[in-house]
Tab-separated table of C-alpha atoms and ligand atoms in Angstrom:
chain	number	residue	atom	x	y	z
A	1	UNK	CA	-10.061	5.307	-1.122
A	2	UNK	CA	-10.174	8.268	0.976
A	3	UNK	CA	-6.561	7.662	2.168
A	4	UNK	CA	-5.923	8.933	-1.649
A	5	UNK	CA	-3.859	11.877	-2.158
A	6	UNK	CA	-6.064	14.484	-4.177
A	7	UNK	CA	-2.911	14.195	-6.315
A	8	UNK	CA	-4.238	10.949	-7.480
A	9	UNK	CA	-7.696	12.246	-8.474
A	10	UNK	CA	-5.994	15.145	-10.484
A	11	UNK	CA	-4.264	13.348	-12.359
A	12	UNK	CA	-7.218	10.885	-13.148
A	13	UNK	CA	-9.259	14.049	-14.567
A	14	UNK	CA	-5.728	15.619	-16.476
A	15	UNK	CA	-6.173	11.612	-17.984
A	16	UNK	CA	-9.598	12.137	-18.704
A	17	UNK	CA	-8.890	15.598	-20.319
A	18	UNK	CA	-6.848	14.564	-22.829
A	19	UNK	CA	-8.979	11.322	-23.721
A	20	UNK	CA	-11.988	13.680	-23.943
A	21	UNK	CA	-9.980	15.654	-26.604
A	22	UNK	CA	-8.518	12.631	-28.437
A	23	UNK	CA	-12.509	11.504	-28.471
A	24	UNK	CA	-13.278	14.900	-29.873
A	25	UNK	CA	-15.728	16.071	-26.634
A	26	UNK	CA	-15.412	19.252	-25.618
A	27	UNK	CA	-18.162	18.582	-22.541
A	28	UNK	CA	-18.927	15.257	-21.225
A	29	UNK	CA	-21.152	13.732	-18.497
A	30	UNK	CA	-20.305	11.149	-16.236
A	31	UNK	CA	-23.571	9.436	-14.907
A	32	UNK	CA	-21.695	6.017	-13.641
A	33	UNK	CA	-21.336	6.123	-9.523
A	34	UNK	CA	-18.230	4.201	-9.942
A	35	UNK	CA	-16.911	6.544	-12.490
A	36	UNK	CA	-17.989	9.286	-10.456
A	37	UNK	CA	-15.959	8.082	-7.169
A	38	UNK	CA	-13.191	7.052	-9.473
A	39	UNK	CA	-12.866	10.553	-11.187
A	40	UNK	CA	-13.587	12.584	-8.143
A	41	UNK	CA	-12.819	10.372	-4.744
A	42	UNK	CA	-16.483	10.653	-3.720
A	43	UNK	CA	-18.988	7.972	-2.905
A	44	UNK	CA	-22.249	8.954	-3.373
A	45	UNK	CA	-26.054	6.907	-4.159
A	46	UNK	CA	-26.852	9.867	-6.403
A	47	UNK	CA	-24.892	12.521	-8.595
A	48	UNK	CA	-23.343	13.360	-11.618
A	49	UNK	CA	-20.332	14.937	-12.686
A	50	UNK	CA	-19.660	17.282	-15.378
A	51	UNK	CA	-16.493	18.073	-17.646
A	52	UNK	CA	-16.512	21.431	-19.263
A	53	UNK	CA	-13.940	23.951	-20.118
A	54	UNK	CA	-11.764	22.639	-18.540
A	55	UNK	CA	-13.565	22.315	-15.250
A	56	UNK	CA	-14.776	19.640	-13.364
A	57	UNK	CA	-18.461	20.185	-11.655
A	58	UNK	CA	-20.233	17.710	-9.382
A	59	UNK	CA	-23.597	17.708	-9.123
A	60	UNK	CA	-24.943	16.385	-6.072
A	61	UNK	CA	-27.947	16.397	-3.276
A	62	UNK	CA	-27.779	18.116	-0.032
A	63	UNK	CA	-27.336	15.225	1.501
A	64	UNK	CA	-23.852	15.360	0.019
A	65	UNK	CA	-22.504	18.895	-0.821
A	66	UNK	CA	-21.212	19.479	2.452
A	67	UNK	CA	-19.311	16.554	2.967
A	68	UNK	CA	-17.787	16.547	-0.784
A	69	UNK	CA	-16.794	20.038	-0.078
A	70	UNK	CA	-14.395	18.642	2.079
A	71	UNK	CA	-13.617	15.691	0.298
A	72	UNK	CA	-13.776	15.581	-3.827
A	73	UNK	CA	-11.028	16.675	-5.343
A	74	UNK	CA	-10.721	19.174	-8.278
A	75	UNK	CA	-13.999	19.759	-8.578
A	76	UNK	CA	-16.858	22.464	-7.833
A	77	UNK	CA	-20.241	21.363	-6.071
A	78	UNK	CA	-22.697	22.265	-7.555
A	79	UNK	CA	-25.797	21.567	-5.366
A	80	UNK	CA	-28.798	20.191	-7.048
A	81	UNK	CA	-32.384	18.170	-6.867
A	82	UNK	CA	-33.759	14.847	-8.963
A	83	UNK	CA	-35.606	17.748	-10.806
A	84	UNK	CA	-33.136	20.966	-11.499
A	85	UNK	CA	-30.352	18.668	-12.439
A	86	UNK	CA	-30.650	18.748	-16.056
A	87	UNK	CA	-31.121	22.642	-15.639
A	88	UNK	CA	-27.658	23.297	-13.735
A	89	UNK	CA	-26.024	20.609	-16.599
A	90	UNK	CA	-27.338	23.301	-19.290
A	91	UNK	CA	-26.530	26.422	-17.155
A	92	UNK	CA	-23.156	25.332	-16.981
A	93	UNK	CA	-23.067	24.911	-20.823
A	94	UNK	CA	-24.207	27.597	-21.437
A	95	UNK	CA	-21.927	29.548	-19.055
A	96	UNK	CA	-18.997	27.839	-21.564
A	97	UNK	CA	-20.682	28.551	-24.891
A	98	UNK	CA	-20.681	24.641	-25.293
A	99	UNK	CA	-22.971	23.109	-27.729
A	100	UNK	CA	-22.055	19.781	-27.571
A	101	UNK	CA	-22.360	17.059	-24.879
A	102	UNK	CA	-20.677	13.682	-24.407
A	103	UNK	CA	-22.784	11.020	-22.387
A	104	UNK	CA	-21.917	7.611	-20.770
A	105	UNK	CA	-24.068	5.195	-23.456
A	106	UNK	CA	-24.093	2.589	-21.209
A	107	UNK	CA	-24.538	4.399	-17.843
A	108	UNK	CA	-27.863	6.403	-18.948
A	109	UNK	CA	-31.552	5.005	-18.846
A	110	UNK	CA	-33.910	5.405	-21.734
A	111	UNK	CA	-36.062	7.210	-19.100
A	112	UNK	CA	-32.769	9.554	-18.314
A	113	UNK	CA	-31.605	10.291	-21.854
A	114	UNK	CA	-35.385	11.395	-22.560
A	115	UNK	CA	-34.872	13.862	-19.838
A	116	UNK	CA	-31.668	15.236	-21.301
A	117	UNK	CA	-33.045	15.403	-24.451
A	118	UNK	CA	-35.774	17.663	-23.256
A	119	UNK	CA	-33.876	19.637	-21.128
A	120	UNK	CA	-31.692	20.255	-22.967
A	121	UNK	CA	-32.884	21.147	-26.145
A	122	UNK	CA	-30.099	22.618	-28.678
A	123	UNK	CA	-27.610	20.805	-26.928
A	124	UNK	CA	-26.145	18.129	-29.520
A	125	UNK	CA	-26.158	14.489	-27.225
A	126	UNK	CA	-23.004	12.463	-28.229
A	127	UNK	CA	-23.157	9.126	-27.180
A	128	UNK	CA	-19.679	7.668	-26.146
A	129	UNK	CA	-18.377	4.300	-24.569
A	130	UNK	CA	-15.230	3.816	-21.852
A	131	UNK	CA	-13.995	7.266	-21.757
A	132	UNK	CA	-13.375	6.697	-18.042
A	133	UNK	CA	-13.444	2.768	-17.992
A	134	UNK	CA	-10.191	2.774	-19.869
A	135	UNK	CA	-8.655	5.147	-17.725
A	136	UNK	CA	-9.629	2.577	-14.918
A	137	UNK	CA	-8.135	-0.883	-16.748
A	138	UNK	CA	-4.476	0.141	-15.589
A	139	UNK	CA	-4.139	0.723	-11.816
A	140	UNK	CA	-1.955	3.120	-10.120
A	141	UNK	CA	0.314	1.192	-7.395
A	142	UNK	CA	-1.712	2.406	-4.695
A	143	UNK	CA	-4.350	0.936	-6.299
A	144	UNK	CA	-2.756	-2.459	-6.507
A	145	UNK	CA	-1.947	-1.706	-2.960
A	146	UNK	CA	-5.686	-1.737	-2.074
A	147	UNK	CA	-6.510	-4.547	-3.709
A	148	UNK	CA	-3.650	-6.383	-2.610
A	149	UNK	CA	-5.110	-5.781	0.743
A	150	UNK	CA	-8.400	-6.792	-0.174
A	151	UNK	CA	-7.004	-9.853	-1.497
A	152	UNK	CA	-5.016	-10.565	2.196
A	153	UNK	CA	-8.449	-10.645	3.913
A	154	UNK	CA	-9.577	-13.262	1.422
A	155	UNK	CA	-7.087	-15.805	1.990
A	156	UNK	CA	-7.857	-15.182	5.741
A	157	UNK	CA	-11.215	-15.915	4.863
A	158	UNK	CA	-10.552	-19.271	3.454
A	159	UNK	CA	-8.147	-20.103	6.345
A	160	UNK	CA	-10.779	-19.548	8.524
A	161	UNK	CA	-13.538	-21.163	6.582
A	162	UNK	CA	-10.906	-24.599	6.341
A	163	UNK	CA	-12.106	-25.175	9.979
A	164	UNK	CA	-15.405	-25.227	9.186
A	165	UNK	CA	-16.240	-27.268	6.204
A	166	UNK	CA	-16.446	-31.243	6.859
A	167	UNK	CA	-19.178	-33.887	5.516
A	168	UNK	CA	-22.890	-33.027	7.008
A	169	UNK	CA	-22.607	-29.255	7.192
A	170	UNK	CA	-25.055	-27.327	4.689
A	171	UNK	CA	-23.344	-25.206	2.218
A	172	UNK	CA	-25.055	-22.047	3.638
A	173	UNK	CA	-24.381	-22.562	7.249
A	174	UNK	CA	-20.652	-22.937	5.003
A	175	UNK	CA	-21.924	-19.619	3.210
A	176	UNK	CA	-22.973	-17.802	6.296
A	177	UNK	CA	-19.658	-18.302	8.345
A	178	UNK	CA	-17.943	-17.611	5.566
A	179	UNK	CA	-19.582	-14.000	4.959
A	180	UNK	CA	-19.745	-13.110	8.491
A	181	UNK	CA	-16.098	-13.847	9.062
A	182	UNK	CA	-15.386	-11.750	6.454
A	183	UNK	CA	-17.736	-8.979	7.705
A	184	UNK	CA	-15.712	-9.199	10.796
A	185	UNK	CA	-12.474	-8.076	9.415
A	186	UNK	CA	-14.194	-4.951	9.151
A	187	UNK	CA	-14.543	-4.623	5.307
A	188	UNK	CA	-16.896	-1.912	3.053
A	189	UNK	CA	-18.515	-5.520	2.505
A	190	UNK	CA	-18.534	-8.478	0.242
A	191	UNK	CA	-17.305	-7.837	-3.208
A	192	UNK	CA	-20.292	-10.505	-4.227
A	193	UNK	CA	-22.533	-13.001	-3.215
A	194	UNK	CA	-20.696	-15.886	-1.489
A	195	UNK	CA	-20.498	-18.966	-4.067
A	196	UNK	CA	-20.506	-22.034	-2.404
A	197	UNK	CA	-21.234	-25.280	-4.300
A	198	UNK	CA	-20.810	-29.002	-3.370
A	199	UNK	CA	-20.874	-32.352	-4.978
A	200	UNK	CA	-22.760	-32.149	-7.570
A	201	UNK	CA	-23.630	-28.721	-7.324
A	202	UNK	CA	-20.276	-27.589	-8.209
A	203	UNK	CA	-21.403	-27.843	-11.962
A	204	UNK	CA	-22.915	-25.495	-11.754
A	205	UNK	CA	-20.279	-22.117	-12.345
A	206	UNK	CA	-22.791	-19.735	-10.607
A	207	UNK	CA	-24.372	-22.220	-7.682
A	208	UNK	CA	-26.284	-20.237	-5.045
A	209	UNK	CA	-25.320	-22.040	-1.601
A	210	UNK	CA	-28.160	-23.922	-1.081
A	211	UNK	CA	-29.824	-26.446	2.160
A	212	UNK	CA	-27.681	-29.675	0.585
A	213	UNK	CA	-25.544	-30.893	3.267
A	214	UNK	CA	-22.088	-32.044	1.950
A	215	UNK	CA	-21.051	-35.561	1.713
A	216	UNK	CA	-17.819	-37.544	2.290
A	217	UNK	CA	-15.485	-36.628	-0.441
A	218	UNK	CA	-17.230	-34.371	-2.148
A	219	UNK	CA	-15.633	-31.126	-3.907
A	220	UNK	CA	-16.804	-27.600	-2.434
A	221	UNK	CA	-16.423	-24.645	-4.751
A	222	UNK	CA	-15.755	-21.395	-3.205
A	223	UNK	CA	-15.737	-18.345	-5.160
A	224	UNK	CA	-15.913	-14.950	-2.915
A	225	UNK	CA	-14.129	-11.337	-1.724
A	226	UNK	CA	-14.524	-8.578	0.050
A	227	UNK	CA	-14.545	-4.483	-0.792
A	228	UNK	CA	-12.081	-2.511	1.424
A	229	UNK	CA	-11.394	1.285	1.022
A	230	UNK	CA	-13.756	0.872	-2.309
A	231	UNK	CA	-11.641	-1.722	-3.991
A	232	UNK	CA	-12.417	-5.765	-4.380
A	233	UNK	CA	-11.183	-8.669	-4.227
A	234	UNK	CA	-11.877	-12.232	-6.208
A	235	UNK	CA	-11.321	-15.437	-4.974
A	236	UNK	CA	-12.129	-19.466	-5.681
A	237	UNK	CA	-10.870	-22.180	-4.287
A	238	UNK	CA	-12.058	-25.678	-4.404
A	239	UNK	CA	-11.407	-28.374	-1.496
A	240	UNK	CA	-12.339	-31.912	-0.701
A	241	UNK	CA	-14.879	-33.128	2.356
A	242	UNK	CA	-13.189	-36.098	2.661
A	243	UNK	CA	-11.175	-38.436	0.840
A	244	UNK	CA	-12.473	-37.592	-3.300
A	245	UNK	CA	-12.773	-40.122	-6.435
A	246	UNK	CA	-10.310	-40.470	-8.673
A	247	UNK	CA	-11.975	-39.185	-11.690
A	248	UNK	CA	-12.808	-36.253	-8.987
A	249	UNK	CA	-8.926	-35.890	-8.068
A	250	UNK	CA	-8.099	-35.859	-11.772
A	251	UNK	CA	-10.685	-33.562	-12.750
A	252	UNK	CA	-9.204	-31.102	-9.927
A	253	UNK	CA	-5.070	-31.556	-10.966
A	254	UNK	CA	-6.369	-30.769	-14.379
A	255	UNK	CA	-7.610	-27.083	-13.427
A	256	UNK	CA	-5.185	-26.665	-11.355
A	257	UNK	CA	-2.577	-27.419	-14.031
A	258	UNK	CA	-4.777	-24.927	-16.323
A	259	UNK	CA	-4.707	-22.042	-13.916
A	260	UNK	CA	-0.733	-22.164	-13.196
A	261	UNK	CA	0.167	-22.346	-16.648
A	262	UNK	CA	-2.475	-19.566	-17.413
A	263	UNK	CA	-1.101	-17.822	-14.940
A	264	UNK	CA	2.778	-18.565	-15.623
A	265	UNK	CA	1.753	-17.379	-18.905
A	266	UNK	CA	0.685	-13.940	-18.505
A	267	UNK	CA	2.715	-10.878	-19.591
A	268	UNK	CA	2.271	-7.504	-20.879
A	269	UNK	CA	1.827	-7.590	-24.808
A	270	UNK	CA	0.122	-10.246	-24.815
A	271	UNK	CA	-3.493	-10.835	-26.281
A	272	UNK	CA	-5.875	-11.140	-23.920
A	273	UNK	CA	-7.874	-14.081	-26.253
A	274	UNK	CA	-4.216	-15.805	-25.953
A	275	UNK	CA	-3.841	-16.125	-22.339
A	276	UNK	CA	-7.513	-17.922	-22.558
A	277	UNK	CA	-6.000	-20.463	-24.873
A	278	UNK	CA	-3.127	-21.354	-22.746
A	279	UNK	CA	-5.932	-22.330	-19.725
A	280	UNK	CA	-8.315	-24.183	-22.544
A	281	UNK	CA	-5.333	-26.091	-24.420
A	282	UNK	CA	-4.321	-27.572	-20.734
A	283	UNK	CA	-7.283	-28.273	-20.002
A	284	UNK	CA	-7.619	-30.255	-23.695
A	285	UNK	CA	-4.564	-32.027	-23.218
A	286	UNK	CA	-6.028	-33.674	-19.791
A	287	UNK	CA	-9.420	-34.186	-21.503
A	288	UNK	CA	-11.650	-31.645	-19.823
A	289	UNK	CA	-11.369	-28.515	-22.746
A	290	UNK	CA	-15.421	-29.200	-23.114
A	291	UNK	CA	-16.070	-28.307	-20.099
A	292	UNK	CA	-14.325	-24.927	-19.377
A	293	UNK	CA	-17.744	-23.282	-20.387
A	294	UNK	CA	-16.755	-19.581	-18.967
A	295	UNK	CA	-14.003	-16.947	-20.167
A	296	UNK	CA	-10.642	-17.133	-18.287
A	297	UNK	CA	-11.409	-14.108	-16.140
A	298	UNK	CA	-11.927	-10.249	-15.799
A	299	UNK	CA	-10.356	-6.940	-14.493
A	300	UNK	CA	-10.745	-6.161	-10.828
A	301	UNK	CA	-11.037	-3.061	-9.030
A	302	UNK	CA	-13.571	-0.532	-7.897
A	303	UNK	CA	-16.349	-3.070	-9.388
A	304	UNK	CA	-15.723	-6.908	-9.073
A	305	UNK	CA	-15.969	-7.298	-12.805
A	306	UNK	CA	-14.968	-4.535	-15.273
A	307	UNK	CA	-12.549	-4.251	-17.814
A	308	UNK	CA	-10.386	-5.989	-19.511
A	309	UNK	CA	-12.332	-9.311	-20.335
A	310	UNK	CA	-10.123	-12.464	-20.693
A	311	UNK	CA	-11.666	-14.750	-22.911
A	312	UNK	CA	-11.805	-16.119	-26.162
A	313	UNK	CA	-13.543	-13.119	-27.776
A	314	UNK	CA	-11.782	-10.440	-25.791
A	315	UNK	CA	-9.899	-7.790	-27.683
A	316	UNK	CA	-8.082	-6.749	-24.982
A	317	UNK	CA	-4.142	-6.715	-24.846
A	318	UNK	CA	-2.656	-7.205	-21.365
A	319	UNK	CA	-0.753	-4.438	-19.992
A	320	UNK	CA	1.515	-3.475	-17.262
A	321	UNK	CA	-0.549	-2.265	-14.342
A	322	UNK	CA	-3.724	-4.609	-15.454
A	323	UNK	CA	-5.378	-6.301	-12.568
A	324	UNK	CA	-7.433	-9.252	-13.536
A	325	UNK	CA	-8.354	-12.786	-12.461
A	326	UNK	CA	-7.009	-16.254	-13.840
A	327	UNK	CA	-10.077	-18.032	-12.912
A	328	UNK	CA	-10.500	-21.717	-15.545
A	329	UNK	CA	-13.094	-24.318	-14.423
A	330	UNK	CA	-14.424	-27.601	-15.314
A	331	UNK	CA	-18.288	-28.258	-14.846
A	332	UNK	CA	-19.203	-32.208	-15.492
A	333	UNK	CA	-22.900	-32.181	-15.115
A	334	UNK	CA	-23.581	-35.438	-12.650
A	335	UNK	CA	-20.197	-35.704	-11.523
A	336	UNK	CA	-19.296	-32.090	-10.051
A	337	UNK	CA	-17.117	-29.502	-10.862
A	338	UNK	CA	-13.794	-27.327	-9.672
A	339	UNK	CA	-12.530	-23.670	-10.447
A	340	UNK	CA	-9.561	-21.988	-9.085
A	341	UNK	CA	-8.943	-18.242	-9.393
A	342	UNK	CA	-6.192	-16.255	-8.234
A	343	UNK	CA	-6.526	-11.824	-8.487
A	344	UNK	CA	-3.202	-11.022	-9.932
A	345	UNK	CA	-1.192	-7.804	-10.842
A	346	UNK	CA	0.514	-7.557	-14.665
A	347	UNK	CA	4.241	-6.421	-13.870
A	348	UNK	CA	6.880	-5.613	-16.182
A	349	UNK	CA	7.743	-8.878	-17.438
A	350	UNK	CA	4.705	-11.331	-16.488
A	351	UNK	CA	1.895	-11.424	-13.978
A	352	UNK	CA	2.091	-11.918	-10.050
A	353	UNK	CA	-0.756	-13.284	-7.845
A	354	UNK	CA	-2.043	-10.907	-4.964
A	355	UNK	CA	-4.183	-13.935	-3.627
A	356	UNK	CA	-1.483	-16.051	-2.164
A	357	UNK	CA	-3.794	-19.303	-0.581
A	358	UNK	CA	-2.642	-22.676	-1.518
A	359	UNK	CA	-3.942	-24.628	-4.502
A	360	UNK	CA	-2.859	-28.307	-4.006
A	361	UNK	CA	-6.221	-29.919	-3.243
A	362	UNK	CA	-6.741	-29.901	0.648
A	363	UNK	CA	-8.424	-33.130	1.832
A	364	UNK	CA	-10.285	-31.993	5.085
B	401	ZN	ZN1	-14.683	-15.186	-8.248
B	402	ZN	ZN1	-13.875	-13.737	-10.883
């Protein structure tokens, strides 16, 4: 992130400009950290930033304003406390003659919109939703650059974590070599809590690695990815401890059928809702549609999951410069369960994978 050219960052808040407009806002407040760093290249625990004619203000701590001096781009720092903030957001209103007041809907507490309310009294409060968020659902190609990275350190992740898993190991001794290798490669951190789910256990989409010990031929689930310079990555792969079943071995060719032709599929123009059919309509032609239970992925970037969702209900369209995961599974309660999800880029004419490990099942 901060290997960025501030030209980046300007551009994001010309971007933001001119959706502000289209949205009617002549003042808006940004109150999501992510939108913040996104907007202004600056990481911080606490902050906001403000948009108002024509001027970008963040509002931060002292445990910040020197260092974003140095580092935020476009903007002024404005140096504030928990309790003057509101204050400098209506000083600097005021200073514009502005009235009204755009606010992230979704990135405000009931206990923080009170505030505001009080504080600033006069001020008309217009809620709005995704201002920034669709700025963020196309990525700029160093963007894709940083996630593509991020992605490289997960497939040497599950290298790595191919030498570890065999019958009688637990799956969070699996779990814990699994996060500290990835901690080694000298990453922000995970992108999410480590999934790893065996057996059984793998019916469960979500599993929390738990003290069961994996048996001969059993599937193991693992769904995880680092954050490097700010940006994630999103991984599953499923394996086999040991020589599998053969409804096992079907159930896995069937999702792994889904995911290629989901992800073979893929192009700009296309409905989001459609690519989720492709994955579901494989998986009904091997028998197992009933039990893809979860949407066909999400957008990756900053945050592990944000927009566009890709799923039945999703009104999303894919576009050129989308980054989001192709991610079908198939849970059978009593039996167990496989996913496989590749991060991928949207090009020009159809989508490309930026995890590159292999998806034939590997027996170990
Ligand atoms: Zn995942
Ligand atoms: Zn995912």
């Amino acid at each position: 992130m901060a290997a960025f050219p501030k030209e980046i960052f300007l551009a994001r808040q010309k971007k933001l400009a001119s959706a502000m407009k289209r949205g009617g806002f002549e003042a808006f407040l940004v109150t999501s950290l992510v939108n913040v760093r996104y907007l202004g290249g600056f990481k911080c625990s606490y902050g906001r930033m403000l948009f108002a004619g024509g001027q970008g203000y963040l509002l931060l701590d002292s445990r910040y304003t020197a260092a974003a001096r140095r580092a935020a781009a476009g903007v002024e720092v404005v140096e504030i406390t928990a309790s003057t903030i509101d204050d400098k957001v209506r000083e600097i209103l005021q200073s514009h003659k502005l009235r009204r007041l755009a606010f992230e809907k979704s990135a405000v507490t009931h206990a923080e919109f009170l505030d505001l309310r009080a504080k600033l009294r006069g001020i008309t409060l217009l809620p709005s939703e995704g201002l920034v968020e669709d700025l963020r659902i196309i990525k700029h190609e160093k963007e894709v650059a940083a996630i593509h990275r991020a992605c490289r350190l997960g497939d040497r992740a599950f290298k790595h974590i191919l030498g570890v898993i065999r019958p009688g190991i637990t799956e969070r001794q699996v779990s814990a070599a699994l996060d500290s290798f990835m901690m080694s490669l000298e990453v922000d951190g995970l992108a999410f809590e480590s999934i790893v789910a065996s057996g059984p256990r793998g019916a469960f989409p979500h599993a929390v690695p738990s003290s069961r010990k994996i048996q001969n031929g059993d599937l193991v689930t693992l769904d995880f990815g680092v954050c490097l310079d700010g940006y994630n990555s999103d991984m599953t792969r499923t394996v086999a401890a040991g020589k599998p079943g053969g409804r096992t071995v079907q159930l896995y060719r069937a999702v792994q059928r889904a995911q290629a032709e989901a992800l073979a599929a893929a192009r700009p123009g296309m409905r989001a809702s459609d690519l989720d059919a492709v994955a579901r309509a494989a998986l009904d032609k091997d028998g197992f549609g009933k039990y893809f239970t979860h949407g066909l992925g999400h957008g990756v970037g900053l945050e592990v999951h944000e927009a566009p969702r890709i799923g039945a209900f999703s009104k999303a369209v894919l576009k050129k410069g989308m980054i989001i995961t192709v991610e079908p599974g198939v849970y059978v309660e009593g039996l167990t369960g496989a996913r496989i999800e590749d991060t991928a880029v949207v090009t020009a004419d159809g989508a490309q994978a930026l995890t590159h490990s292999p998806k034939k099942l590997i027996t170990l």
